Structures are given as structure tokens and as C-alpha cells.
């Protein structure tokens, strides 16, 4: 705007556009390098090494939960189950114990409910 020469204005505008384009390219390169960082090779190797261990721990936990489930089936006292619930540390254990408590309470309710009266045939 300070010059009246149109050719000089064009050169200035094209230089500004070129600077803006270069700045955009630098920003895009920075984003791409952050977005697509390669994974560390050692981290991937750690995952491969730890996978059998985590798999084994999961299997051990499933075995322990199955044993707990069998043990809970033998318990018929809600108070005893409540004590076990308070002592349990794992979510899955508490889940099984709560289910056993609900089952016992439902059985108690069914046992207390009077049987329906047979209706007379009409």
C-alpha cells in the first residue's frame, strides 16, 4: 500500500504468500512428527515378553475365581458371606460374593412366601 508501482506490489504479495506457505509446511511437519511418532522397539519387545506372564496371571485369577465360586455355593449363611465380602479385595471376588448373597436372600424369600392357594375349579 505504500508503493504505487503495481509490479512491486505483486512481488511483495508473492513474497508474503511464500512465507505463509513455508510457515504452514513447518507447522504441518511438526504436527506430523508428533502424530506419527514410531513406537519404541524396546517397548514393543517388553509387551511381547510380558504377554505370557499377563496371560498366566489371568488364567490363575480365573482358576481362583472358579474355586471361590464353588466355595460360595457351599456357604448357606448370609452373615458369613457378608464377612467374606468385607474381606475381599478384588472386584471380581466381591462380584461373585454379592451374587451368592442375592441368591441366598432370594431362596430365603421363596422359602418364607406362602404357597398359593389352589383355586377351586368353576
C-alpha positions as MATLAB code, in Angstrom:
seq = 'XXXXXXXXXXXXXXXXXXXXXXXXXXXXXXXXXXXXXXXXXXXXXXXXXXXXXXXXXXXXXXXXXXXXXXXXXXXXXXXXXXXXXXXXXXXXXXXXXXXXXXXXXXXXXXXXXXXXXXXXXX';
ca = [
       0.000    0.000    0.000;
       2.985    2.290    0.465;
       4.105    1.968   -3.169;
       2.270    2.916   -6.317;
       4.207    0.517   -8.557;
       1.939   -2.486   -9.299;
       4.840   -4.805  -10.179;
       6.464   -4.125   -6.806;
       3.150   -4.780   -5.029;
       2.867   -8.153   -6.804;
       6.406   -9.107   -5.741;
       5.652   -8.156   -2.139;
       2.374  -10.124   -2.131;
       4.023  -13.191   -3.670;
       6.840  -12.983   -1.095;
       4.234  -12.809    1.707;
       2.374  -15.805    0.243;
       5.643  -17.762    0.009;
       6.475  -17.014    3.660;
       2.968  -18.075    4.718;
       3.278  -21.290    2.702;
       6.652  -22.111    4.302;
       5.242  -21.451    7.753;
       2.279  -23.740    7.009;
       4.603  -26.503    5.823;
       6.707  -26.225    9.003;
       3.554  -26.432   11.148;
       2.306  -29.452    9.207;
       5.684  -31.201    9.553;
       5.707  -30.533   13.292;
       2.198  -31.946   13.655;
       3.026  -34.980   11.542;
       6.130  -35.760   13.578;
       4.128  -35.565   16.806;
       1.182  -37.516   15.454;
       3.075  -40.344   13.808;
       5.976  -40.986   16.135;
       7.295  -44.506   15.715;
       6.852  -46.808   18.689;
       9.917  -47.668   20.661;
      11.315  -51.041   19.680;
      12.162  -51.972   23.256;
       8.622  -51.144   24.416;
       7.176  -53.458   21.790;
       9.621  -56.161   22.888;
       8.576  -55.674   26.538;
       4.962  -56.237   25.535;
       5.872  -59.490   23.816;
       7.813  -60.641   26.848;
       5.121  -59.657   29.344;
       2.207  -61.074   27.366;
       2.698  -64.710   28.505;
       3.088  -63.503   32.090;
      -0.125  -61.457   31.988;
      -1.890  -64.335   30.266;
      -0.721  -66.694   33.013;
      -1.865  -64.276   35.730;
      -5.267  -64.010   34.074;
      -5.594  -67.795   33.949;
      -4.586  -68.051   37.617;
      -7.194  -65.460   38.522;
      -9.875  -67.362   36.595;
      -8.911  -70.563   38.421;
      -9.068  -68.783   41.788;
     -12.474  -67.304   40.943;
     -13.813  -70.729   39.959;
     -12.595  -72.165   43.288;
     -14.191  -69.251   45.147;
     -17.453  -69.829   43.299;
     -17.512  -73.485   44.399;
     -16.730  -72.422   47.965;
     -19.540  -69.860   47.931;
     -22.070  -72.469   46.803;
     -21.354  -74.446   49.980;
     -21.975  -71.447   52.283;
     -25.599  -71.010   53.347;
     -25.210  -68.163   55.850;
     -25.639  -64.577   54.645;
     -23.615  -63.241   57.592;
     -20.643  -65.417   56.658;
     -20.871  -64.241   53.056;
     -21.036  -60.638   54.248;
     -17.818  -61.138   56.236;
     -16.163  -62.594   53.134;
     -17.404  -59.631   51.105;
     -15.826  -57.154   53.516;
     -12.525  -59.052   53.423;
     -12.430  -59.454   49.641;
     -10.001  -57.217   47.800;
     -10.656  -57.910   44.133;
     -13.648  -56.586   42.228;
     -14.407  -59.964   40.656;
     -14.363  -61.668   44.072;
     -16.780  -59.102   45.506;
     -18.981  -59.516   42.453;
     -19.221  -63.292   42.986;
     -19.898  -62.911   46.708;
     -22.645  -60.332   46.127;
     -24.260  -62.665   43.611;
     -24.168  -65.500   46.171;
     -25.748  -63.234   48.805;
     -28.520  -62.223   46.391;
     -29.123  -65.879   45.557;
     -29.392  -66.876   49.250;
     -31.722  -63.987   50.016;
     -33.928  -64.898   47.075;
     -34.063  -68.508   48.286;
     -34.960  -67.313   51.804;
     -37.750  -65.142   50.424;
     -39.083  -68.018   48.345;
     -38.987  -70.274   51.416;
     -40.879  -67.747   53.559;
     -43.539  -66.918   50.971;
     -46.756  -68.859   51.482;
     -47.612  -71.202   48.689;
     -50.523  -70.005   46.562;
     -53.902  -71.431   47.464;
     -55.256  -73.865   44.919;
     -58.273  -72.400   43.199;
     -61.492  -74.257   43.050;
     -62.468  -75.285   39.566;
     -65.553  -73.499   38.379;
];
